Amino acid sequence: MNTLYNRAEFLDGIARLNQLPDDVGYEVAFAGRSNVGKSSALNTITSRRALARTSKTPGRTQQINLFTLDAERRLADLPGYGFAKVPNAVKKQWYTLLETYLQTRVSLRGIIIFMDLRRPLMDFDVRMLDWCTEAGVPTYIVLTKSDKLKRGPALAAVNTVEKYVGEKYAPITPRHGGVAEGIKVQLFSSLKKQGVEAAHKQLDYWLSV
Ligand SMILES: Nc1nc2c(ncn2[C@@H]2O[C@H](COP(=O)(O)OP(=O)(O)O)[C@@H](O)[C@H]2O)c(=O)[nH]1
Ligand SMILES: [Mg+2]
């Protein structure tokens, strides 16, 4: 049982980068399309039922929600993207916010990009991968809702995504220095509590636990 993650506490929800907490310590960001299951995953990973609000109306959370784990470690839940009903001007604002955050946040040690196992690598997922690799932010992919597919097709999807990122992106040299990291892919289900240990392991690595 990992005791760091169930100590998570909501710290703040911010709409502008200058409202972020001091850029010190270790931060790991969570990103993904609206409705991918990111909030559910955050709750599952922290064993907290209602830490992040899950929702049937996607696109509501347009801010960065920060959660503290301990005095020097945080998780940052980035705004869900790809919500069709949002006006283009608002989308542009988010994109700028996300890209600037990825490029400038010094304490950012890594990012988990959540994708629906049944439809991974959609346009904006790929744009995120491009930004993260260009910015030197180590990246990890979690394929959500693995309970929706049988094991064979689920593993085939993992292979497809691994092959895509393996061919397109060189291992990412963290801008903090250290060993270059290839982009790894794992299955996850909040419903079945599958993949929690693997996610903890990756977080431990980035957060220097
Ligand atoms: N079958 C299944 N449904 C899930 C899972 N995780 C989330 N969901 C559902 O997907 C919808 C969106 O979940 P939410 O966590 O709010 O997604 P977010 O918009 O990415 O934060 C909700 O109806 C959840 O109940 C999962 O592991 N399995
Ligand atoms: Mg959410």
XYZ file of C-alpha atoms and ligand atoms in Angstrom:
238
model
C 0.000 0.000 0.000
C 1.434 3.287 -1.041
C 0.810 5.883 1.642
C 1.944 8.939 -0.326
C -0.952 8.982 -2.765
C -3.791 8.589 -0.305
C -2.510 11.683 1.479
C -3.515 13.783 -1.549
C -5.346 16.981 -0.692
C -6.933 19.518 -3.013
C -4.775 22.644 -2.980
C -6.169 25.046 -5.564
C -7.842 25.399 -8.947
C -6.198 28.002 -11.112
C -7.151 29.590 -14.430
C -3.929 31.505 -15.050
C -0.355 30.319 -14.820
C 0.692 33.168 -12.547
C -1.659 31.665 -9.952
C 0.328 28.418 -9.782
C 1.960 27.569 -6.444
C 5.710 28.172 -6.078
C 7.615 26.290 -8.750
C 9.653 24.128 -6.398
C 9.754 20.447 -5.562
C 8.188 17.801 -7.781
C 5.038 17.988 -9.866
C 3.444 15.382 -12.131
C 0.672 16.441 -14.526
C -2.363 14.473 -15.689
C -3.731 15.288 -19.141
C -6.345 13.849 -21.457
C -9.481 14.367 -23.468
C -12.671 15.193 -21.612
C -14.511 12.088 -20.459
C -11.470 9.820 -20.832
C -11.715 8.842 -17.154
C -8.923 11.088 -15.861
C -10.718 12.267 -12.707
C -11.788 8.712 -11.922
C -8.177 7.605 -12.379
C -6.949 10.349 -10.054
C -9.403 9.187 -7.414
C -8.404 5.545 -7.918
C -4.683 6.298 -7.801
C -5.108 8.235 -4.556
C -7.731 5.810 -3.123
C -9.929 8.843 -2.577
C -13.487 8.514 -3.741
C -14.190 12.164 -4.435
C -10.865 13.954 -4.592
C -11.358 14.926 -8.224
C -14.927 15.424 -9.332
C -16.026 12.950 -11.969
C -18.632 14.164 -14.356
C -21.154 13.144 -16.941
C -20.977 16.600 -18.511
C -17.527 16.790 -20.059
C -15.611 20.017 -20.476
C -16.614 21.581 -17.198
C -13.206 21.733 -15.612
C -11.302 24.429 -17.466
C -8.710 25.044 -14.846
C -5.601 23.348 -13.518
C -6.453 21.595 -10.271
C -3.532 21.054 -7.932
C -3.302 18.377 -5.276
C -0.569 18.168 -2.679
C 0.891 14.826 -1.677
C 3.428 16.150 0.806
C 5.342 19.385 1.353
C 7.346 19.067 -1.867
C 5.235 16.836 -4.130
C 2.115 17.669 -6.150
C -0.193 16.343 -8.837
C -1.599 18.784 -11.407
C -4.860 17.837 -13.128
C -4.823 19.728 -16.438
C -8.025 20.849 -18.178
C -9.679 18.134 -20.268
C -9.342 18.902 -23.957
C -11.244 18.063 -27.111
C -14.629 19.207 -25.910
C -16.472 20.103 -29.118
C -18.919 22.624 -27.690
C -16.273 25.037 -26.474
C -15.803 28.101 -28.734
C -12.541 28.251 -30.681
C -11.349 31.329 -28.805
C -11.634 29.435 -25.513
C -9.883 26.400 -26.992
C -7.019 28.605 -28.115
C -6.706 29.945 -24.581
C -6.432 26.425 -23.155
C -3.911 25.394 -25.734
C -1.754 28.374 -24.882
C -2.152 27.641 -21.174
C -1.218 23.976 -21.606
C 1.690 24.576 -23.934
C 3.150 27.347 -21.778
C 2.758 25.220 -18.654
C 4.584 22.323 -20.313
C 7.366 24.547 -21.578
C 7.981 26.568 -18.445
C 7.051 24.645 -15.307
C 10.389 23.825 -13.729
C 9.049 21.429 -11.075
C 7.230 19.376 -13.730
C 8.945 15.966 -13.674
C 6.627 14.078 -15.962
C 3.199 13.907 -17.500
C 0.664 11.126 -17.797
C -1.482 11.370 -20.900
C -4.720 9.444 -20.463
C -6.341 8.038 -23.604
C -9.426 5.901 -24.010
C -8.246 2.393 -24.824
C -10.898 2.151 -27.536
C -9.826 5.323 -29.360
C -6.249 6.310 -28.485
C -4.020 8.796 -30.339
C -6.704 11.242 -31.384
C -5.599 14.585 -32.857
C -5.087 16.475 -29.657
C -3.463 13.500 -27.909
C -0.826 13.577 -30.602
C -0.432 17.328 -30.287
C 0.140 16.858 -26.550
C 2.739 14.167 -27.249
C 4.473 16.542 -29.668
C 4.532 19.368 -27.125
C 5.761 17.155 -24.296
C 8.533 15.579 -26.308
C 9.615 18.971 -27.703
C 9.607 20.498 -24.220
C 11.582 17.623 -22.707
C 8.828 16.509 -20.364
C 9.026 12.746 -19.751
C 5.737 11.222 -20.857
C 3.764 8.123 -19.921
C 0.534 6.890 -21.487
C -2.331 5.356 -19.536
C -5.028 3.658 -21.606
C -8.238 3.965 -19.606
C -11.451 1.933 -19.309
C -9.593 -1.318 -19.983
C -12.642 -3.147 -18.603
C -14.414 -2.240 -21.855
C -12.308 -4.608 -23.971
C -11.292 -8.242 -23.663
C -7.675 -8.949 -22.859
C -6.603 -9.759 -26.436
C -7.883 -6.558 -28.049
C -6.705 -4.537 -25.042
C -3.134 -5.800 -25.404
C -3.305 -5.231 -29.158
C -4.200 -1.585 -28.492
C -1.238 -1.272 -26.117
C 1.008 -2.634 -28.864
C -0.365 -0.239 -31.454
C 0.253 2.770 -29.208
C 3.724 1.548 -28.162
C 4.667 1.042 -31.797
C 3.382 4.495 -32.793
C 5.240 6.390 -30.083
C 8.335 4.199 -30.416
C 8.623 5.008 -34.103
C 7.723 8.682 -33.876
C 9.535 9.891 -30.762
C 13.098 9.456 -29.593
C 13.485 8.766 -25.857
C 12.917 12.028 -24.004
C 15.876 13.536 -22.211
C 14.398 15.191 -19.122
C 15.199 18.892 -19.043
C 16.261 18.372 -15.432
C 18.886 16.000 -16.717
C 19.070 12.303 -16.059
C 18.462 9.269 -18.189
C 16.447 9.570 -21.417
C 13.046 7.942 -21.058
C 11.054 6.140 -23.729
C 7.289 6.622 -23.618
C 5.726 3.649 -21.829
C 2.127 2.541 -22.104
C -0.098 0.780 -19.561
C -3.698 -0.359 -19.188
C -5.897 1.062 -16.461
C -9.418 0.589 -15.173
C -10.913 2.586 -12.348
C -13.905 0.285 -12.419
C -11.806 -2.873 -11.879
C -8.945 -1.133 -10.022
C -6.551 -2.439 -12.656
C -3.154 -0.840 -13.253
C -2.945 1.104 -9.998
C 0.382 -0.370 -8.900
C 2.012 0.293 -12.251
C 0.822 3.900 -12.157
C 2.178 4.301 -8.604
C 5.512 2.931 -9.749
C 5.804 5.521 -12.503
C 4.751 8.332 -10.158
C 7.262 7.139 -7.544
C 10.005 7.319 -10.150
C 9.210 10.878 -11.196
C 8.495 12.111 -7.695
C 11.729 10.563 -6.385
C 9.892 8.569 -3.752
N -16.194 1.438 -17.764
C -15.472 2.402 -17.186
N -15.966 3.665 -17.125
C -15.196 4.619 -16.558
C -13.899 4.327 -16.029
N -13.365 5.479 -15.558
C -14.291 6.443 -15.772
N -15.402 5.944 -16.363
C -16.617 6.706 -16.743
O -16.291 7.665 -17.742
C -16.996 8.897 -17.530
C -16.021 10.071 -17.402
O -15.221 9.884 -16.237
P -14.357 11.079 -15.596
O -13.439 10.432 -14.621
O -15.239 12.166 -15.088
O -13.569 11.577 -16.884
P -12.709 12.915 -17.114
O -13.614 13.859 -17.859
O -11.592 12.451 -17.981
O -12.247 13.432 -15.801
C -17.849 8.691 -16.280
O -19.158 8.322 -16.680
C -17.143 7.521 -15.571
O -18.025 6.775 -14.780
C -13.424 2.961 -16.100
O -12.322 2.585 -15.664
N -14.258 2.042 -16.688
Mg -12.351 15.331 -15.008
